[in-house]
């Protein structure tokens, strides 16, 4: 339904006043200062209290008080600095805690459920995978298995002296990140599933959950490994059963007003093509990725998890028919990449997930288009080097950073 610009402006103004994050009192100022100090400790190695005073422009007494609170909440630890040979006690350096708190990433996909747990320093302390091929894909069944996975991880971490605080969930779906709901998932056949609410009721521990698309988690790890300037923009085109995507500028991920921003698999590359379930015609993921590759190879299975596994096995085998079918996808992929380069003008366009494997098989068919994307522009086209763990590695980063963003609730 069309709305006039005045009513839209009033709606945005109302939402803006409700969501204003400016400090309202001393408690809010203290929270902002806790965030600033903790961010400095996260981003710098071996920082001292003196360094924090200089970096934050806060007075020494305030910094000492904030550091004491963060230490008491087990968010940071301190150690003697390396001796310089001078007389006197060495300064104490601060770093994120590595011995008390843990976070986790939970990847729920049609072929398996995986969980990865780490400390605040991102040291891996637990991981597990549950095979989903042959399992039912109803929301109740899948989320029950996911809850069991989280409960086992929680107990395993307690035995190691670690307390699990947050879990970031990744799912191949259109999702509402704000309330943790799966709006629709072709892979699972879900619609309107309140995944976060169900998991919070199903686990034994008092945990905070967030839900996101696979690509929005994977791009965090891609950025960490890409060696780019902190404020660089990067676009990730991520291959799973379908094709997802993400755009990150600095530390900000584009989500869009309804939470479905960067669904690059639904760029229309063929306006006269077949209808997609999203309502468009000729969407990218109808021509590029695992599903169209399976169709070209005549691979049929009752479950998408079975299809995915069979296609991935063929990708790893170097089968000539698979390579030929992958090359047929290259023109459609390049069409989408040129569109993304024009719209976002990113420093890097990264092909991740299963698209990385497909891109390697495309060979010269892809290389011819790469020069068009990079011709005289700052954008560099890359194939991901993060491998199959990008979603989990990015997920623990997201869970860790969410925890650190609200240190007063840790």
Coordinates of C-alpha atoms in Angstrom, one line a residue:
X1 CA 0.0 0.0 0.0
X2 CA 1.3 3.4 -1.0
X3 CA 1.8 6.0 1.8
X4 CA 2.5 9.7 1.5
X5 CA 5.9 11.1 2.4
X6 CA 4.4 13.1 5.4
X7 CA 3.0 10.0 7.1
X8 CA 6.3 8.1 6.5
X9 CA 8.3 10.9 8.0
X10 CA 6.0 11.0 11.1
X11 CA 6.4 7.3 11.5
X12 CA 10.2 7.5 11.3
X13 CA 10.3 10.4 13.7
X14 CA 8.2 8.5 16.2
X15 CA 10.5 5.4 15.9
X16 CA 13.5 7.6 16.2
X17 CA 12.3 9.2 19.5
X18 CA 11.6 5.7 20.9
X19 CA 15.0 4.3 19.9
X20 CA 17.1 7.3 20.9
X21 CA 20.3 6.0 22.5
X22 CA 21.7 9.2 23.8
X23 CA 22.7 9.3 27.5
X24 CA 19.8 10.2 29.8
X25 CA 21.6 10.2 33.1
X26 CA 24.6 9.2 35.1
X27 CA 23.8 5.5 34.7
X28 CA 23.8 5.8 30.9
X29 CA 27.0 7.8 30.9
X30 CA 28.7 5.1 33.0
X31 CA 27.4 2.4 30.6
X32 CA 28.9 4.3 27.6
X33 CA 32.2 4.6 29.5
X34 CA 32.2 0.9 30.2
X35 CA 31.7 0.2 26.5
X36 CA 34.5 2.5 25.6
X37 CA 37.0 1.1 28.0
X38 CA 36.1 -2.5 27.1
X39 CA 36.3 -1.8 23.4
X40 CA 39.8 -0.4 23.9
X41 CA 40.8 -3.6 25.8
X42 CA 39.3 -5.8 23.1
X43 CA 41.0 -4.0 20.2
X44 CA 44.4 -3.4 21.7
X45 CA 46.9 -5.9 23.0
X46 CA 48.5 -5.6 26.4
X47 CA 46.8 -2.3 27.3
X48 CA 47.5 -0.7 30.7
X49 CA 45.3 1.5 32.8
X50 CA 47.6 4.5 31.8
X51 CA 46.9 3.7 28.2
X52 CA 43.2 3.7 28.8
X53 CA 43.3 7.1 30.4
X54 CA 45.1 8.5 27.3
X55 CA 42.8 6.7 24.8
X56 CA 39.5 7.6 26.4
X57 CA 40.3 11.0 27.9
X58 CA 38.6 9.8 31.2
X59 CA 40.3 10.7 34.5
X60 CA 42.4 8.1 36.2
X61 CA 39.9 7.5 39.1
X62 CA 37.1 6.8 36.7
X63 CA 39.2 4.4 34.6
X64 CA 40.3 2.5 37.7
X65 CA 36.7 2.2 38.8
X66 CA 35.5 1.0 35.4
X67 CA 38.3 -1.5 35.1
X68 CA 37.4 -2.9 38.6
X69 CA 33.8 -3.4 37.5
X70 CA 34.8 -5.2 34.3
X71 CA 37.2 -7.4 36.2
X72 CA 34.5 -8.2 38.8
X73 CA 32.2 -9.3 36.0
X74 CA 34.9 -11.7 34.6
X75 CA 35.1 -9.8 31.3
X76 CA 38.8 -8.9 31.6
X77 CA 41.9 -10.2 33.3
X78 CA 45.3 -8.7 34.1
X79 CA 48.8 -9.9 33.9
X80 CA 52.3 -8.4 34.6
X81 CA 53.8 -6.8 31.5
X82 CA 57.0 -8.0 30.0
X83 CA 59.9 -6.7 32.1
X84 CA 61.9 -3.8 30.5
X85 CA 64.8 -4.2 32.9
X86 CA 63.9 -1.1 34.8
X87 CA 63.6 -1.1 38.6
X88 CA 60.2 -1.3 40.3
X89 CA 57.1 -3.3 39.7
X90 CA 56.1 -4.0 36.1
X91 CA 52.8 -2.4 34.9
X92 CA 49.8 -4.7 34.8
X93 CA 48.3 -5.2 31.3
X94 CA 44.6 -5.9 30.6
X95 CA 43.0 -8.2 28.2
X96 CA 39.7 -10.0 27.6
X97 CA 39.1 -12.8 30.1
X98 CA 39.9 -16.3 28.8
X99 CA 38.9 -18.4 31.8
X100 CA 35.4 -17.7 33.0
X101 CA 32.8 -16.8 30.3
X102 CA 32.0 -18.4 26.9
X103 CA 29.9 -17.7 23.9
X104 CA 28.6 -20.0 21.1
X105 CA 27.5 -20.1 17.5
X106 CA 24.8 -22.6 16.4
X107 CA 24.5 -23.3 12.7
X108 CA 21.2 -25.0 11.8
X109 CA 21.2 -26.3 8.2
X110 CA 19.4 -29.0 6.2
X111 CA 22.3 -31.5 6.4
X112 CA 23.5 -30.9 10.0
X113 CA 23.4 -28.9 13.1
X114 CA 26.8 -27.6 14.4
X115 CA 27.8 -25.7 17.5
X116 CA 31.1 -24.0 18.3
X117 CA 31.9 -22.5 21.7
X118 CA 34.8 -20.1 22.5
X119 CA 36.1 -17.9 25.3
X120 CA 36.0 -14.1 25.0
X121 CA 39.4 -14.4 23.4
X122 CA 37.9 -16.7 20.8
X123 CA 39.8 -19.7 21.9
X124 CA 37.7 -22.7 20.8
X125 CA 36.7 -24.8 23.8
X126 CA 33.9 -27.0 22.5
X127 CA 32.4 -28.2 19.2
X128 CA 29.8 -30.7 18.1
X129 CA 27.9 -31.7 14.9
X130 CA 24.7 -33.6 14.5
X131 CA 23.9 -35.2 11.2
X132 CA 20.5 -34.1 9.8
X133 CA 20.4 -36.2 6.6
X134 CA 17.4 -38.5 6.9
X135 CA 15.9 -36.6 9.8
X136 CA 12.6 -34.8 9.7
X137 CA 12.8 -31.0 9.2
X138 CA 9.7 -29.9 11.2
X139 CA 10.5 -26.8 13.4
X140 CA 9.7 -28.8 16.6
X141 CA 12.1 -31.6 15.7
X142 CA 14.9 -29.5 14.4
X143 CA 14.8 -27.0 17.3
X144 CA 14.6 -29.8 19.8
X145 CA 17.8 -31.3 18.4
X146 CA 19.4 -27.8 18.5
X147 CA 18.3 -27.3 22.2
X148 CA 19.9 -30.7 23.0
X149 CA 23.1 -29.6 21.3
X150 CA 23.2 -26.3 23.4
X151 CA 22.4 -28.2 26.6
X152 CA 25.3 -30.6 26.0
X153 CA 27.6 -27.7 25.3
X154 CA 26.5 -25.8 28.4
X155 CA 27.2 -28.9 30.6
X156 CA 30.6 -29.5 28.9
X157 CA 31.7 -25.9 29.5
X158 CA 30.6 -26.0 33.2
X159 CA 33.0 -29.0 33.6
X160 CA 35.8 -26.8 32.3
X161 CA 34.9 -24.0 34.6
X162 CA 33.3 -21.8 31.9
X163 CA 29.8 -20.3 31.9
X164 CA 28.0 -20.0 28.6
X165 CA 26.3 -16.6 28.3
X166 CA 25.2 -16.1 24.7
X167 CA 24.3 -18.1 21.6
X168 CA 24.2 -16.7 18.1
X169 CA 22.1 -18.9 15.7
X170 CA 22.6 -19.0 11.9
X171 CA 19.8 -20.3 9.6
X172 CA 19.3 -20.3 5.8
X173 CA 16.1 -18.2 5.8
X174 CA 14.5 -14.8 5.6
X175 CA 14.5 -13.8 9.2
X176 CA 13.4 -11.0 11.5
X177 CA 16.6 -10.4 13.4
X178 CA 14.8 -8.1 15.9
X179 CA 12.5 -10.7 17.4
X180 CA 14.3 -13.9 16.4
X181 CA 11.6 -15.2 14.0
X182 CA 12.1 -17.3 10.8
X183 CA 9.8 -15.5 8.3
X184 CA 10.3 -18.1 5.6
X185 CA 12.8 -20.8 4.7
X186 CA 12.6 -22.7 1.5
X187 CA 15.2 -25.1 2.7
X188 CA 13.3 -26.1 5.8
X189 CA 9.7 -25.3 4.6
X190 CA 9.2 -23.0 7.6
X191 CA 7.0 -20.0 7.8
X192 CA 6.6 -17.7 10.9
X193 CA 8.7 -19.8 13.3
X194 CA 9.7 -18.0 16.5
X195 CA 13.0 -19.9 16.7
X196 CA 14.6 -17.8 19.5
X197 CA 11.5 -18.0 21.8
X198 CA 11.3 -21.8 21.3
X199 CA 15.0 -22.3 22.1
X200 CA 14.9 -20.1 25.1
X201 CA 12.1 -22.2 26.5
X202 CA 13.8 -25.5 25.6
X203 CA 17.3 -25.0 27.1
X204 CA 18.2 -25.7 30.7
X205 CA 20.3 -22.6 31.2
X206 CA 19.5 -18.9 31.3
X207 CA 21.0 -17.9 27.9
X208 CA 20.6 -15.0 25.5
X209 CA 19.9 -16.0 21.9
X210 CA 20.1 -14.0 18.7
X211 CA 19.1 -15.2 15.2
X212 CA 20.7 -14.2 11.9
X213 CA 21.2 -15.2 8.3
X214 CA 24.2 -17.4 7.5
X215 CA 25.8 -14.7 5.4
X216 CA 25.5 -12.1 8.0
X217 CA 27.6 -14.3 10.4
X218 CA 30.0 -15.4 7.8
X219 CA 30.9 -11.9 6.7
X220 CA 32.3 -11.1 10.2
X221 CA 34.9 -13.8 9.8
X222 CA 35.6 -12.8 6.2
X223 CA 36.4 -9.3 7.4
X224 CA 38.6 -10.6 10.2
X225 CA 40.6 -12.6 7.6
X226 CA 40.6 -10.2 4.7
X227 CA 43.3 -7.8 5.8
X228 CA 41.3 -4.7 4.8
X229 CA 41.2 -1.3 6.3
X230 CA 38.7 -1.1 9.3
X231 CA 36.3 1.2 7.5
X232 CA 36.3 -0.7 4.1
X233 CA 33.1 -1.9 2.6
X234 CA 32.8 -5.6 1.7
X235 CA 30.1 -7.6 -0.1
X236 CA 29.8 -11.3 0.5
X237 CA 27.9 -13.5 -1.9
X238 CA 27.4 -16.7 0.1
X239 CA 26.4 -20.1 -1.4
X240 CA 24.4 -22.7 0.6
X241 CA 21.5 -24.6 -0.9
X242 CA 20.4 -21.1 -2.2
X243 CA 22.4 -17.9 -2.5
X244 CA 22.6 -15.4 0.3
X245 CA 24.6 -12.3 0.8
X246 CA 25.7 -9.6 3.2
X247 CA 27.2 -6.1 3.1
X248 CA 29.3 -4.7 5.8
X249 CA 30.8 -1.2 6.0
X250 CA 33.2 -0.9 8.9
X251 CA 31.5 -2.8 11.7
X252 CA 27.9 -2.2 10.5
X253 CA 26.0 -4.9 8.6
X254 CA 23.2 -3.8 6.3
X255 CA 19.9 -5.4 7.3
X256 CA 17.3 -3.2 5.7
X257 CA 14.1 -1.8 7.4
X258 CA 12.3 -5.2 7.4
X259 CA 15.5 -7.2 8.2
X260 CA 15.7 -8.8 4.7
X261 CA 18.4 -6.6 3.2
X262 CA 21.2 -8.1 1.1
X263 CA 19.2 -11.1 -0.1
X264 CA 21.4 -11.0 -3.2
X265 CA 20.2 -14.5 -4.3
X266 CA 17.0 -12.7 -5.3
X267 CA 18.5 -10.2 -7.6
X268 CA 16.6 -10.7 -10.9
X269 CA 19.2 -11.7 -13.6
X270 CA 16.5 -12.8 -16.0
X271 CA 13.3 -10.7 -15.9
X272 CA 11.6 -13.1 -18.3
X273 CA 12.7 -16.2 -16.4
X274 CA 10.7 -18.6 -14.2
X275 CA 8.9 -17.4 -11.1
X276 CA 10.8 -17.6 -7.8
X277 CA 9.1 -18.4 -4.5
X278 CA 10.0 -14.8 -3.4
X279 CA 7.6 -13.4 -6.0
X280 CA 10.2 -12.2 -8.5
X281 CA 11.2 -13.8 -11.8
X282 CA 14.6 -15.1 -12.8
X283 CA 16.3 -14.7 -9.4
X284 CA 20.1 -15.4 -9.2
X285 CA 19.7 -18.5 -7.0
X286 CA 17.6 -20.1 -9.8
X287 CA 20.7 -20.1 -12.0
X288 CA 23.6 -20.2 -9.6
X289 CA 24.4 -22.5 -6.7
X290 CA 23.7 -26.0 -5.4
X291 CA 20.0 -26.3 -6.4
X292 CA 20.5 -25.4 -10.1
X293 CA 23.7 -27.5 -10.2
X294 CA 21.7 -30.5 -8.8
X295 CA 19.0 -30.0 -11.4
X296 CA 21.6 -29.8 -14.2
X297 CA 23.1 -33.1 -13.0
X298 CA 19.8 -34.8 -12.5
X299 CA 20.3 -35.3 -8.8
X300 CA 17.0 -35.8 -6.9
X301 CA 16.4 -36.6 -3.3
X302 CA 13.5 -36.4 -0.9
X303 CA 15.5 -34.1 1.4
X304 CA 17.6 -31.1 0.5
X305 CA 20.2 -32.3 2.9
X306 CA 20.7 -35.4 0.8
X307 CA 20.9 -33.3 -2.4
X308 CA 23.5 -31.0 -0.8
X309 CA 25.7 -33.9 0.3
X310 CA 25.6 -35.6 -3.1
X311 CA 26.5 -32.4 -4.9
X312 CA 29.2 -31.5 -2.5
X313 CA 30.7 -35.0 -2.9
X314 CA 30.8 -34.4 -6.7
X315 CA 32.4 -30.9 -6.2
X316 CA 35.2 -32.4 -4.2
X317 CA 35.7 -35.3 -6.7
X318 CA 36.5 -32.9 -9.6
X319 CA 33.9 -34.6 -11.8
X320 CA 34.1 -33.2 -15.4
X321 CA 30.3 -33.0 -15.7
X322 CA 30.1 -30.9 -12.5
X323 CA 32.8 -28.6 -13.8
X324 CA 31.0 -28.1 -17.1
X325 CA 27.7 -27.4 -15.3
X326 CA 29.5 -24.9 -13.0
X327 CA 30.9 -23.1 -16.0
X328 CA 27.4 -22.7 -17.3
X329 CA 26.6 -20.7 -14.2
X330 CA 29.4 -18.2 -14.6
X331 CA 27.6 -15.7 -16.9
X332 CA 24.7 -15.4 -14.4
X333 CA 27.1 -15.0 -11.5
X334 CA 29.1 -12.2 -13.3
X335 CA 25.9 -10.4 -14.1
X336 CA 25.0 -10.3 -10.4
X337 CA 28.6 -9.3 -9.4
X338 CA 28.5 -6.3 -11.8
X339 CA 25.3 -5.2 -10.3
X340 CA 26.6 -5.5 -6.7
X341 CA 29.8 -3.6 -7.7
X342 CA 27.8 -0.8 -9.2
X343 CA 25.3 -0.5 -6.2
X344 CA 27.8 -0.8 -3.3
X345 CA 31.2 0.1 -4.7
X346 CA 32.9 -2.1 -2.1
X347 CA 36.6 -2.6 -1.5
X348 CA 36.1 -6.4 -1.9
X349 CA 33.5 -8.7 -3.4
X350 CA 33.9 -12.1 -1.8
X351 CA 32.5 -15.5 -3.0
X352 CA 31.9 -17.6 0.1
X353 CA 30.3 -20.8 1.2
X354 CA 29.8 -23.3 -1.6
X355 CA 30.1 -20.5 -4.2
X356 CA 33.8 -20.5 -3.4
X357 CA 34.0 -24.2 -4.6
X358 CA 31.9 -23.5 -7.6
X359 CA 34.0 -20.5 -8.6
X360 CA 37.2 -22.6 -8.6
X361 CA 35.5 -24.9 -11.1
X362 CA 34.4 -22.1 -13.3
X363 CA 38.0 -21.4 -14.3
X364 CA 38.4 -19.2 -17.3
X365 CA 34.7 -18.7 -17.6
X366 CA 34.8 -16.7 -14.4
X367 CA 38.2 -15.1 -15.0
X368 CA 37.0 -13.4 -18.2
X369 CA 34.3 -11.6 -16.1
X370 CA 36.6 -10.7 -13.2
X371 CA 38.5 -8.2 -15.4
X372 CA 35.2 -6.5 -16.2
X373 CA 34.4 -6.1 -12.5
X374 CA 37.8 -4.9 -11.5
X375 CA 38.5 -2.8 -14.6
X376 CA 39.8 0.5 -13.4
X377 CA 37.9 0.3 -10.1
X378 CA 38.9 -0.2 -6.5
X379 CA 36.8 -3.4 -6.1
X380 CA 38.7 -6.6 -5.8
X381 CA 37.0 -10.0 -6.5
X382 CA 38.1 -12.7 -4.0
X383 CA 37.3 -16.3 -3.4
X384 CA 36.9 -17.0 0.3
X385 CA 39.7 -18.6 2.3
X386 CA 37.7 -19.1 5.5
X387 CA 36.3 -22.5 4.4
X388 CA 33.3 -24.3 5.9
X389 CA 33.7 -22.8 9.3
X390 CA 33.0 -19.2 8.3
X391 CA 29.4 -19.1 9.7
X392 CA 30.5 -20.6 13.1
X393 CA 33.6 -18.5 13.4
X394 CA 31.7 -15.4 12.5
X395 CA 28.9 -16.4 14.8
X396 CA 31.1 -16.6 17.9
X397 CA 32.5 -13.2 17.0
X398 CA 29.0 -11.8 16.8
X399 CA 28.0 -13.4 20.2
X400 CA 31.2 -12.2 21.8
X401 CA 30.8 -8.6 20.5
X402 CA 27.1 -8.6 21.5
X403 CA 28.1 -9.6 25.1
X404 CA 30.8 -6.9 25.2
X405 CA 28.4 -4.3 23.9
X406 CA 26.4 -4.6 27.1
X407 CA 29.0 -5.3 29.8
X408 CA 26.6 -4.3 32.6
X409 CA 24.4 -7.3 31.9
X410 CA 27.2 -9.9 31.7

